[in-house]
Amino acid sequence: MKTKSPPAPLKTLLKARTGIRGLDEITGGGLPAGRPTLICGSAGCGKTLLSMEFLVRGAAQYNEPGVFMAFEETGQELTENVAALGFDLPKLVAAKKLLLDHVHVDRSEFEETGEYDLEGLFIRLGYAIDSIKAKRVVLDTIEGLFAGLPNQGIVRAELRRLFRWLKDKGVTVIMTGERGEGTLTRYGLEEYVSDCVISLDHRVVDQVTTRRIRVVKYRGTTHGTNEYPFLIEKDGMSIWPITSAQLEHNASDERIGTGIERLDTMLGGKGFYRGSSILLSGTAGTGKTNVSATIADAACRRGERCLFFSFEESPSQLIRNMSTIGLDLSQWVKKGRLHFETVRPFHYGLEMHLARAIKAIKEFDPQVVVIDPISGLDTTGTNLEVRAAVMRLLDYLKQQGITVILTHLKTGDGLQERADAAISSLVDTWIVLRDIESNGELNRSLHVIKSRGMSHSNQVREFVLTNNGIKLTDVYIGPSGMLTGSARLAQEARERAELASIKEEAGRQQAALECKRAALEGQIAALRAEFSIEEATVTRIVNMDKQREASLALDMAAMGRSRQQDVNKNNGAHAHRNGSRRH
Amino acid sequence: MPDDFPTAPHPAPGDGKYVLELYVAGSTPQSGRAITNLKTICEAHLKDRYDLTIIDIYAQAERAKPGRIMAAPMLIRQWPLPVRRVIGDLSRTAQVLATLDLPPAGQCP
């Protein structure tokens, strides 16, 4: 339930940051400062831990010392319990940043002999607060008073007075309460705390436990109303809410290679868009992990960081298996570019998987995320739940501009196909890997079903795993359908033979032509020879004729001279005559 | 925590006296009644056989934690062992006597 408030009180409402990752996010900045907050939940859901982390972080990060008043555990027990989470209580106690006070309440010890009040507790708490100038107080679990003191009327009256008094002191208080039957707390503590109520939950569904947190009420502020899963790990508590799931991410124009050259070609020649989501689906053994590992390898090669969620194989197994197709993933792990998150799907609930994934992503800050296979989550919830969770995860990744590769195992039955289609509508690129059985063998094929925002190939490619990685080759379309594997090899051999015979025929034809050309040239030469003989004869005749004419002319001139001819027949004759006149 | 279960000053059991501590919170009518009632009981049943200390936790707030005080008034029998605790203004005499292991009024131990 969301409490709507006018803007003015929002500004004045001071908040005490908890420092717990995610809690400040869903409470809009922390718990109400100077007021009490009730944290309720069943046994073992993390109430004490949350309260203790609130004090520890307050003391260490916000310089707000705190008093932890425990009604159940002794200081010694508390110290040991939270040491596993990295909280060093003795150090904080020594620095006067933290004060632990165990209030021992044992009904058998308290015999009522008349009127009394809880002034002793007030004074004790007041003294503790004053001695370290505490700003934060935890009362864990104050319900111990109800169990320990016979007169509940007095306890209730005194609690009311206690909270009034704590408010006057201006300390931020967390009190914890056990969940009751149909009520938030067993003793109705919520009636004393009107400002902020947070409920923790610890549900077991299908033998898997998920811890969840919900802000039930927060007066004077807007807050996340959903249940969020939270983690308790070696560094304390953390909540990883996906608070916004709107479609408002920026689409990148940058393209990134897949590490498989011909796959890039199939995807418009440049590969995927950065920040897009890619689904690789296929039945068992179609090479989904191989393709995704190749993409991861390509990302690391570019100097990017890649986070690989594996639900099926351990990191060392993956590294070994990928080395058989020539991928050395261990080098990227060593360089800190590749990180594996491996866990069995059934180990956590769906929400917890999601929370862990977000935590890992925030901590590693990758550019590429691989989830192998996303269908591993199918067992952790209903179809609808899984789909919603995947959608939230994809939206989150898109907002961060992270490219995500999901593999999806198809089992082939109708139900699975539907789930497949449901997930495929969430992704940008869908690549299908298939087994093709023909001629007594299984071969692999790959095709791109869709790829938003690019012209992609519509061709089916045969997909071959070699020692040097993944190779995509064309498939042959024969009369009996697509040819792959050895059928393709046979076809290739046949085509090579055909090519050879065509070449041979061409050679033969060329030789014949050469032969013809030679014959033709022989003929030409013969004709030329004949012609030149003829030409020579004719020339000789012409020359003889010319000589005859010349000698005839000489004869005539000689005859003329002998006859004293005065008629000049030519120059020679005239000159000869002039000369003779001078004589 | 070393100070979590403090050992209240245990007197030597030599003289066999009852060691009683009464914690009160200020001079309220409740505190006054508790003091009067306790003194009456002690005089009647433990004449000269008790050491009584009255502690006002308003004045000595630091004693509230070691004394494990929660409610007030609170009477603690430190000796003889085991330590016994009684809360309230001690107006129900029979209950006080039972808890302190004292014989009912009129009888001598």
XYZ file of C-alpha atoms in Angstrom:
692
model
C 0.000 0.000 0.000
C 1.402 3.251 -1.082
C 0.853 6.213 1.150
C 0.443 9.369 -0.780
C 1.591 12.451 0.969
C 1.704 16.125 0.178
C 5.101 17.291 -1.020
C 5.904 19.433 2.003
C 6.342 16.649 4.612
C 8.381 14.690 2.067
C 11.032 17.335 2.157
C 11.166 17.442 5.900
C 11.096 13.706 6.483
C 14.606 12.843 7.495
C 15.850 9.391 6.724
C 18.538 7.327 8.295
C 20.399 5.436 5.615
C 20.731 1.766 6.420
C 23.733 1.230 4.164
C 22.261 -2.143 3.254
C 22.497 -2.561 -0.505
C 19.086 -2.171 -2.071
C 17.159 -1.377 1.110
C 17.758 2.335 0.823
C 16.625 2.077 -2.779
C 13.248 0.527 -2.003
C 12.625 2.747 1.025
C 13.552 5.878 -0.849
C 16.599 6.676 1.238
C 16.448 4.694 4.445
C 14.375 4.324 7.578
C 12.543 7.285 9.127
C 15.107 9.077 11.259
C 14.230 9.605 14.884
C 11.273 7.245 14.692
C 10.677 3.592 15.342
C 10.513 1.010 12.548
C 9.044 -2.429 13.008
C 10.710 -5.346 11.275
C 8.573 -8.410 11.477
C 8.862 -11.917 10.158
C 8.999 -15.536 11.115
C 11.895 -17.220 12.838
C 15.116 -17.340 10.858
C 14.160 -14.806 8.217
C 16.961 -12.394 9.048
C 15.410 -9.816 11.377
C 18.317 -9.783 13.800
C 20.800 -9.665 10.981
C 19.110 -6.742 9.276
C 18.948 -4.830 12.558
C 22.555 -5.568 13.350
C 23.695 -4.519 9.893
C 21.736 -1.296 10.347
C 23.751 -0.553 13.493
C 27.096 -1.736 12.154
C 26.799 0.275 8.950
C 25.442 3.242 10.860
C 28.461 3.174 13.136
C 31.015 2.487 10.429
C 29.654 4.511 7.499
C 27.432 7.252 8.883
C 29.083 7.939 12.219
C 25.928 7.099 14.121
C 26.684 4.927 17.144
C 24.086 2.374 18.087
C 22.734 0.384 20.981
C 21.657 -3.190 20.443
C 19.347 -4.345 23.178
C 18.889 -8.065 22.828
C 16.136 -9.919 24.627
C 16.988 -13.312 23.205
C 20.673 -13.672 22.451
C 23.584 -12.721 24.644
C 26.248 -10.366 23.401
C 28.599 -13.282 23.005
C 26.153 -15.202 20.831
C 25.395 -12.138 18.727
C 29.075 -11.442 18.171
C 29.696 -14.966 17.026
C 26.608 -15.091 14.833
C 27.417 -11.985 12.850
C 31.160 -12.598 12.671
C 30.396 -14.959 9.792
C 29.048 -11.960 7.897
C 32.180 -9.930 8.366
C 30.947 -7.731 11.204
C 33.589 -7.180 13.842
C 31.475 -6.257 16.848
C 34.198 -6.258 19.527
C 36.113 -3.657 17.539
C 33.088 -1.380 17.299
C 32.328 -1.924 20.976
C 35.891 -1.011 21.893
C 35.611 2.139 19.785
C 32.417 3.051 21.651
C 30.466 2.930 18.433
C 28.318 0.062 19.488
C 26.891 -1.132 22.741
C 25.400 -4.563 23.230
C 23.040 -5.071 26.120
C 21.439 -8.381 26.798
C 18.238 -8.124 28.795
C 17.609 -11.429 30.388
C 13.916 -12.089 30.710
C 12.969 -15.268 32.475
C 9.484 -15.647 33.733
C 10.532 -17.955 36.538
C 12.788 -15.245 37.873
C 10.147 -12.600 38.111
C 7.689 -13.053 40.848
C 5.198 -10.232 40.902
C 4.617 -8.911 44.353
C 2.691 -5.781 43.595
C 2.764 -2.760 41.351
C 5.764 -2.109 39.147
C 6.796 -0.474 35.908
C 9.580 -0.872 33.348
C 11.416 2.204 34.460
C 14.430 -0.005 35.037
C 14.585 -0.788 31.332
C 14.146 2.851 30.406
C 16.965 3.923 32.631
C 19.174 1.162 31.415
C 18.504 2.016 27.785
C 18.792 5.718 28.455
C 22.114 5.198 30.152
C 23.381 3.094 27.250
C 22.286 5.693 24.703
C 23.888 8.524 26.622
C 27.137 6.699 27.278
C 28.004 6.365 23.571
C 25.778 9.164 22.231
C 23.828 6.644 20.229
C 21.650 7.696 17.328
C 20.343 4.237 16.536
C 18.703 1.678 18.751
C 17.628 -1.877 18.091
C 15.261 -3.744 20.371
C 15.471 -7.408 19.396
C 12.877 -8.866 20.118
C 11.021 -6.737 22.567
C 8.285 -9.343 22.562
C 10.486 -11.156 25.024
C 8.924 -8.839 27.565
C 5.476 -10.256 26.904
C 6.749 -13.736 27.410
C 8.751 -12.832 30.502
C 6.403 -10.589 32.385
C 3.097 -11.952 33.606
C 1.172 -8.697 33.514
C 0.617 -7.864 29.848
C -1.367 -4.773 30.738
C 1.693 -3.242 32.334
C 3.897 -4.284 29.404
C 1.597 -2.664 26.866
C 1.290 0.549 28.801
C 5.024 0.668 29.293
C 5.817 -0.051 25.651
C 3.664 2.847 24.595
C 5.558 5.014 27.030
C 8.874 3.591 25.795
C 8.272 4.530 22.191
C 7.103 7.984 23.107
C 10.242 8.343 25.168
C 12.494 7.045 22.362
C 10.905 9.490 19.925
C 11.630 12.293 22.349
C 15.203 11.124 22.531
C 15.380 11.466 18.744
C 16.936 8.073 18.119
C 16.109 5.921 15.129
C 14.744 2.658 16.428
C 14.304 -0.758 14.918
C 12.243 -3.186 16.868
C 11.753 -6.681 15.665
C 8.741 -8.903 16.085
C 7.830 -12.491 15.396
C 5.118 -13.113 12.867
C 1.815 -14.095 14.444
C -1.137 -16.092 13.202
C -2.765 -13.830 10.658
C -1.125 -10.755 12.119
C 2.165 -9.087 11.451
C 3.432 -9.796 14.929
C 2.437 -12.198 17.638
C 1.771 -9.520 20.259
C 0.472 -6.813 17.975
C 3.572 -4.656 18.129
C 2.477 -2.911 14.959
C 0.048 -0.885 17.027
C 2.960 0.945 18.643
C 4.769 1.702 15.434
C 2.933 3.809 12.952
C 5.762 5.080 10.817
C 7.399 2.221 9.048
C 6.765 -1.494 8.939
C 8.968 -3.898 6.994
C 8.095 -7.523 6.641
C 10.640 -10.258 6.020
C 9.622 -13.598 4.692
C 11.182 -16.968 4.281
C 9.100 -19.133 2.017
C 9.715 -22.651 0.908
C 8.290 -23.570 -2.466
C 9.183 -26.948 -3.910
C 11.837 -27.400 -1.258
C 13.564 -24.210 -2.299
C 13.726 -21.310 0.106
C 13.527 -17.717 -0.916
C 13.930 -14.825 1.469
C 11.877 -11.795 0.612
C 11.470 -8.328 1.972
C 8.515 -5.998 1.640
C 7.878 -2.512 2.878
C 4.379 -2.912 4.272
C 3.960 0.679 5.244
C 6.049 3.783 5.277
C 4.252 6.877 6.367
C 5.208 10.048 4.576
C 7.112 8.530 1.716
C 6.593 6.591 -1.458
C 8.252 3.235 -1.468
C 8.586 0.095 -3.539
C 5.578 -2.056 -2.741
C 6.695 -5.322 -4.216
C 8.247 -8.235 -2.483
C 11.921 -8.277 -3.262
C 14.145 -11.284 -2.766
C 17.202 -10.657 -0.672
C 20.438 -12.453 -0.076
C 22.340 -13.089 3.102
C 25.914 -13.782 2.145
C 29.339 -13.458 3.578
C 29.284 -9.695 3.178
C 25.929 -9.147 4.803
C 22.497 -8.635 3.480
C 21.643 -7.308 0.057
C 18.528 -6.673 -1.942
C 18.714 -6.475 -5.709
C 15.495 -4.917 -6.818
C 14.629 -4.370 -10.427
C 12.611 -1.327 -9.613
C 12.045 -0.030 -13.075
C 11.094 -2.209 -15.982
C 10.179 0.337 -18.575
C 11.041 0.212 -22.215
C 13.076 3.361 -22.351
C 16.591 2.187 -22.982
C 18.720 3.769 -25.667
C 19.392 1.594 -28.669
C 23.011 1.491 -29.727
C 24.103 1.592 -33.352
C 27.363 -0.097 -32.526
C 27.803 -3.576 -33.954
C 29.872 -6.287 -32.352
C 31.316 -9.335 -34.000
C 30.292 -12.832 -33.044
C 33.711 -14.391 -33.452
C 32.320 -16.532 -36.277
C 33.102 -14.767 -39.501
C 30.315 -16.148 -41.598
C 27.773 -15.558 -38.840
C 28.708 -11.887 -38.923
C 28.125 -12.012 -42.652
C 24.740 -13.558 -42.110
C 23.846 -10.769 -39.702
C 24.075 -7.945 -42.174
C 27.829 -8.329 -42.425
C 28.597 -6.775 -39.034
C 27.283 -9.005 -36.265
C 24.946 -8.116 -33.400
C 23.937 -4.708 -32.132
C 25.575 -3.853 -28.838
C 23.082 -4.132 -26.020
C 20.776 -6.445 -27.930
C 19.555 -9.809 -26.756
C 20.314 -12.965 -28.674
C 18.574 -16.283 -28.309
C 20.339 -19.441 -29.437
C 17.879 -22.267 -29.387
C 18.316 -25.859 -30.290
C 17.962 -29.387 -29.079
C 20.625 -31.142 -27.064
C 24.034 -31.336 -28.699
C 23.426 -28.761 -31.398
C 26.333 -26.625 -30.252
C 24.616 -23.884 -28.289
C 27.320 -23.687 -25.669
C 30.006 -23.727 -28.356
C 28.478 -20.765 -30.145
C 27.939 -18.816 -26.948
C 31.473 -19.539 -25.747
C 32.803 -18.339 -29.110
C 30.854 -15.119 -28.713
C 32.197 -14.747 -25.164
C 35.718 -15.371 -26.436
C 35.257 -12.716 -29.107
C 34.107 -10.230 -26.479
C 37.167 -10.923 -24.307
C 39.360 -10.609 -27.377
C 37.950 -7.097 -27.855
C 39.034 -6.334 -24.287
C 35.508 -6.445 -22.877
C 34.315 -8.242 -19.783
C 31.995 -11.180 -20.097
C 29.922 -12.809 -17.377
C 29.021 -16.419 -18.116
C 26.162 -17.978 -16.159
C 26.346 -21.711 -16.504
C 23.591 -23.898 -15.144
C 25.004 -27.117 -16.506
C 28.771 -27.168 -16.503
C 31.423 -26.168 -14.015
C 33.960 -23.547 -15.107
C 36.767 -26.066 -15.464
C 34.586 -28.390 -17.496
C 33.578 -25.555 -19.793
C 37.153 -24.425 -20.224
C 38.264 -27.982 -21.015
C 35.447 -28.601 -23.465
C 35.928 -25.323 -25.265
C 39.636 -25.978 -25.659
C 38.677 -28.817 -28.022
C 37.304 -26.274 -30.475
C 40.368 -24.102 -30.118
C 39.059 -21.623 -27.552
C 41.423 -20.818 -24.705
C 39.006 -19.387 -22.177
C 41.323 -19.796 -19.201
C 43.481 -16.899 -20.401
C 40.483 -14.546 -20.128
C 39.642 -15.827 -16.674
C 43.210 -15.101 -15.610
C 43.044 -11.635 -17.101
C 39.805 -10.977 -15.251
C 37.779 -10.525 -18.405
C 35.736 -13.670 -18.097
C 33.868 -14.692 -14.998
C 31.772 -17.812 -14.529
C 28.765 -17.981 -12.235
C 27.815 -21.581 -11.936
C 24.958 -22.911 -9.892
C 22.403 -25.638 -10.338
C 18.992 -24.220 -11.233
C 17.147 -26.068 -8.493
C 19.410 -24.645 -5.837
C 17.461 -21.411 -5.599
C 14.048 -20.127 -6.469
C 13.514 -18.058 -9.554
C 13.562 -14.736 -7.746
C 16.710 -15.660 -5.943
C 18.366 -16.589 -9.214
C 17.388 -13.234 -10.554
C 18.675 -11.406 -7.498
C 21.943 -13.307 -7.628
C 22.289 -12.586 -11.322
C 21.754 -8.866 -10.799
C 24.228 -8.894 -7.912
C 26.848 -10.643 -10.034
C 26.234 -8.273 -12.936
C 26.492 -5.185 -10.748
C 29.675 -6.450 -9.176
C 31.435 -7.616 -12.357
C 30.104 -4.877 -14.654
C 30.298 -6.892 -17.879
C 29.618 -5.790 -21.449
C 28.444 -9.240 -22.490
C 26.404 -11.705 -20.457
C 25.834 -15.331 -21.405
C 23.132 -17.409 -19.741
C 23.564 -21.054 -20.610
C 20.835 -22.205 -20.710
C 17.999 -19.877 -19.792
C 15.734 -22.917 -20.013
C 17.474 -24.124 -16.857
C 15.190 -21.730 -15.024
C 12.077 -23.402 -16.428
C 11.951 -25.767 -13.504
C 11.997 -22.949 -10.987
C 8.565 -21.572 -11.732
C 5.579 -21.615 -13.988
C 5.932 -20.549 -17.602
C 4.439 -17.196 -16.804
C 6.737 -16.582 -13.864
C 9.814 -17.576 -15.806
C 8.826 -15.403 -18.705
C 8.224 -12.416 -16.432
C 11.541 -12.971 -14.703
C 13.439 -13.280 -17.974
C 11.746 -10.167 -19.253
C 12.783 -8.229 -16.161
C 16.323 -9.474 -16.501
C 16.466 -8.578 -20.189
C 15.043 -5.132 -19.504
C 17.618 -4.587 -16.819
C 20.434 -5.682 -19.129
C 19.128 -3.460 -21.920
C 19.075 -0.473 -19.648
C 22.685 -1.143 -18.806
C 23.531 -1.577 -22.497
C 24.740 -5.107 -21.913
C 24.589 -7.594 -24.753
C 23.055 -10.855 -23.602
C 23.274 -14.301 -25.154
C 20.639 -16.748 -23.978
C 20.749 -20.351 -24.958
C 17.545 -22.317 -24.882
C 17.286 -26.056 -24.843
C 14.430 -27.358 -26.906
C 13.128 -30.778 -26.081
C 10.831 -30.846 -29.020
C 7.474 -31.404 -27.401
C 4.677 -28.935 -27.975
C 4.803 -27.341 -24.574
C 8.430 -26.538 -24.928
C 7.918 -25.065 -28.350
C 5.437 -22.668 -26.851
C 7.813 -21.609 -24.113
C 10.384 -21.157 -26.803
C 8.145 -18.877 -28.780
C 7.316 -16.943 -25.616
C 10.949 -16.207 -24.905
C 11.778 -15.547 -28.528
C 9.400 -12.604 -28.613
C 11.523 -10.948 -25.937
C 14.775 -11.148 -27.838
C 16.163 -9.172 -30.750
C 17.985 -11.907 -32.591
C 16.940 -15.519 -32.726
C 19.359 -18.066 -34.087
C 18.238 -21.663 -34.372
C 20.664 -24.554 -34.271
C 19.424 -27.844 -35.606
C 20.363 -31.453 -35.948
C 19.843 -32.801 -39.401
C 19.642 -36.533 -39.721
C 20.285 -37.957 -43.137
C 22.184 -40.867 -44.598
C 22.645 -42.326 -41.152
C 24.393 -39.372 -39.655
C 23.615 -36.260 -37.630
C 24.895 -32.939 -38.765
C 24.384 -29.456 -37.460
C 22.845 -26.500 -39.163
C 22.371 -22.902 -38.216
C 19.994 -20.269 -39.430
C 18.847 -16.849 -38.341
C 15.111 -16.721 -37.776
C 14.966 -13.091 -36.912
C 17.258 -10.211 -36.210
C 15.631 -6.908 -35.487
C 16.992 -3.872 -37.250
C 19.232 -5.500 -39.841
C 18.930 -7.347 -43.093
C 19.995 -10.838 -42.262
C 20.616 -13.887 -44.362
C 17.757 -16.284 -44.953
C 20.142 -19.122 -45.771
C 20.643 -22.269 -43.795
C 24.302 -22.887 -43.141
C 25.952 -26.073 -42.133
C 27.718 -25.580 -38.892
C 30.904 -27.559 -38.327
C 32.941 -27.762 -35.147
C 36.637 -27.924 -35.940
C 39.807 -27.796 -33.885
C 40.070 -24.171 -34.879
C 36.623 -23.105 -33.902
C 33.286 -22.961 -35.575
C 33.025 -22.940 -39.345
C 29.906 -22.189 -41.281
C 29.660 -23.642 -44.752
C 27.013 -23.569 -47.457
C 24.672 -26.449 -47.619
C 23.848 -28.215 -50.902
C 20.340 -28.364 -52.021
C 19.938 -31.596 -53.927
C 16.877 -33.308 -55.377
C 16.385 -35.104 -52.052
C 16.671 -31.933 -49.968
C 19.498 -30.298 -48.127
C 22.827 -32.093 -48.121
C 25.088 -31.921 -45.116
C 27.999 -33.834 -43.676
C 29.328 -36.695 -45.766
C 26.512 -36.294 -48.275
C 27.758 -32.777 -48.800
C 31.312 -34.051 -49.084
C 30.193 -36.636 -51.661
C 28.375 -33.971 -53.559
C 31.464 -31.807 -53.427
C 33.558 -34.691 -54.770
C 31.077 -35.289 -57.547
C 31.168 -31.651 -58.467
C 34.933 -31.669 -58.436
C 34.932 -34.670 -60.782
C 32.474 -32.980 -63.088
C 34.571 -29.899 -63.101
C 37.626 -31.949 -63.950
C 35.934 -33.681 -66.857
C 34.674 -30.384 -68.184
C 38.208 -29.073 -67.986
C 39.479 -32.118 -69.835
C 36.909 -31.727 -72.599
C 37.793 -28.122 -72.975
C 41.430 -29.066 -73.307
C 40.604 -31.551 -75.991
C 38.568 -29.063 -77.929
C 41.311 -26.538 -77.612
C 43.846 -29.018 -78.975
C 41.602 -29.765 -81.960
C 41.260 -26.102 -82.594
C 45.017 -25.708 -82.432
C 45.312 -28.525 -84.908
C 42.881 -26.825 -87.233
C 44.716 -23.593 -86.825
C 47.972 -25.333 -87.765
C 46.377 -26.892 -90.845
C 44.939 -23.589 -91.859
C 48.259 -21.882 -91.459
C 49.923 -24.608 -93.536
C 47.483 -23.990 -96.283
C 47.991 -20.277 -96.032
C 51.758 -20.808 -96.287
C 51.390 -22.996 -99.386
C 49.192 -20.471 -101.077
C 51.609 -17.739 -100.116
C 54.485 -19.744 -101.646
C 52.569 -20.334 -104.851
C 51.677 -16.698 -104.963
C 55.228 -15.560 -104.475
C 56.410 -17.781 -107.333
C 53.806 -16.293 -109.545
C 54.732 -12.842 -108.337
C 58.392 -13.466 -109.145
C 57.567 -14.690 -112.645
C 55.434 -11.693 -113.331
C 58.119 -9.332 -112.053
C 60.706 -10.954 -114.236
C 58.516 -10.594 -117.316
C 57.836 -6.964 -116.480
C 61.539 -6.292 -116.040
C 62.430 -7.985 -119.255
C 59.888 -5.886 -121.039
C 61.355 -2.717 -119.541
C 64.863 -3.710 -120.595
C 63.725 -4.454 -124.084
C 62.119 -1.035 -124.325
C 65.237 0.667 -123.022
C 67.543 -1.055 -125.410
C 65.141 -0.280 -128.217
C 65.370 3.417 -127.368
C 69.187 3.255 -127.325
C 69.226 1.596 -130.664
C 66.992 4.298 -132.082
C 69.271 7.060 -130.751
C 72.302 5.411 -132.180
C 70.606 5.068 -135.480
C 69.652 8.753 -135.427
C 73.188 9.896 -134.752
C 74.447 7.856 -137.554
C 71.934 9.492 -139.908
C 72.790 13.156 -138.628
C 69.272 13.498 -137.615
C 68.365 17.088 -136.611
C 65.250 16.247 -134.969
C 65.894 15.964 -131.320
C 64.354 12.933 -130.007
C 65.581 13.620 -126.523
C 67.913 15.762 -124.461
C 70.808 13.529 -124.838
C 70.526 13.731 -128.537
C 70.176 17.579 -128.499
C 73.215 18.103 -126.291
C 75.089 15.832 -128.418
C 74.100 17.875 -131.499
C 75.092 21.263 -129.819
C 78.402 19.836 -128.936
C 78.911 18.662 -132.387
C 78.076 22.184 -133.759
C 80.855 23.738 -131.716
C 83.155 21.352 -133.200
C 30.867 -9.983 26.215
C 32.571 -10.186 29.556
C 30.117 -7.778 31.139
C 27.088 -9.569 29.921
C 26.621 -11.843 32.847
C 28.189 -9.798 35.595
C 28.759 -11.336 38.906
C 27.133 -9.145 41.467
C 29.305 -8.573 44.535
C 28.874 -11.712 46.521
C 29.601 -11.234 50.170
C 31.306 -13.962 52.094
C 28.761 -16.400 53.369
C 30.524 -16.543 56.733
C 28.120 -14.612 58.879
C 25.046 -16.280 57.356
C 23.257 -12.995 56.814
C 20.724 -12.437 54.052
C 22.147 -10.051 51.465
C 19.340 -8.075 49.827
C 19.412 -5.372 47.166
C 16.419 -3.246 46.381
C 16.500 -1.324 43.143
C 14.067 1.548 42.891
C 13.531 4.202 40.250
C 13.401 7.542 41.962
C 11.272 8.604 44.850
C 7.922 7.591 43.494
C 5.102 6.383 45.733
C 5.792 2.934 44.313
C 9.422 3.127 45.444
C 8.375 4.378 48.834
C 5.937 1.520 49.285
C 8.517 -1.022 48.254
C 11.063 0.296 50.755
C 8.531 0.390 53.588
C 7.210 -3.074 52.792
C 10.649 -4.590 52.592
C 11.792 -3.054 55.822
C 8.677 -4.351 57.578
C 9.238 -7.870 56.282
C 12.913 -7.862 57.186
C 12.321 -6.564 60.651
C 9.663 -9.208 61.212
C 11.520 -12.187 59.798
C 15.195 -11.385 59.539
C 15.917 -9.137 62.420
C 19.683 -8.536 62.545
C 20.207 -11.213 59.959
C 20.214 -9.114 56.845
C 22.209 -6.528 54.902
C 19.970 -4.358 52.781
C 21.220 -1.981 50.111
C 18.785 0.353 48.429
C 19.886 1.553 45.008
C 18.156 4.369 43.186
C 18.842 3.726 39.507
C 17.949 7.297 38.656
C 20.956 8.343 40.627
C 23.065 5.322 39.668
C 22.014 4.473 36.122
C 25.236 2.566 35.489
C 24.152 -0.081 37.988
C 21.032 -1.012 36.052
C 22.873 -3.144 33.496
C 25.139 -5.104 35.853
C 22.209 -5.657 38.159
C 20.158 -6.877 35.182
C 17.401 -4.532 36.142
C 14.410 -4.232 33.917
C 11.389 -3.554 36.015
C 11.302 -1.389 39.078
C 11.075 -1.819 41.978
C 13.091 -5.022 41.988
C 14.353 -6.934 44.968
C 17.294 -9.272 44.580
C 18.321 -11.825 47.166
C 22.032 -12.187 46.561
C 22.583 -14.533 49.467
C 21.841 -17.282 50.275
C 22.124 -18.773 46.834
C 20.406 -19.178 44.465
C 19.881 -15.570 43.574
C 16.199 -14.731 43.663
C 14.402 -11.820 42.049
C 11.097 -10.278 42.893
C 9.419 -7.383 41.144
C 6.736 -5.039 42.346
C 6.166 -2.934 45.413
C 6.326 -6.011 47.691
C 2.791 -5.438 48.939
C 1.900 -9.139 48.658
C 3.842 -10.237 51.682
C 3.119 -13.960 51.382
C 4.593 -14.058 47.889
C 7.662 -12.139 48.961
C 8.244 -14.525 51.836
C 7.818 -17.567 49.612
C 10.272 -16.284 47.058
C 12.822 -15.367 49.673
C 12.402 -18.784 51.317
C 11.268 -17.252 54.574
C 8.776 -19.002 56.775
C 5.345 -17.362 56.927
C 4.721 -14.663 59.509
C 4.924 -15.618 63.157
C 7.141 -18.684 62.806
C 10.784 -18.644 63.658
C 13.227 -20.353 61.342
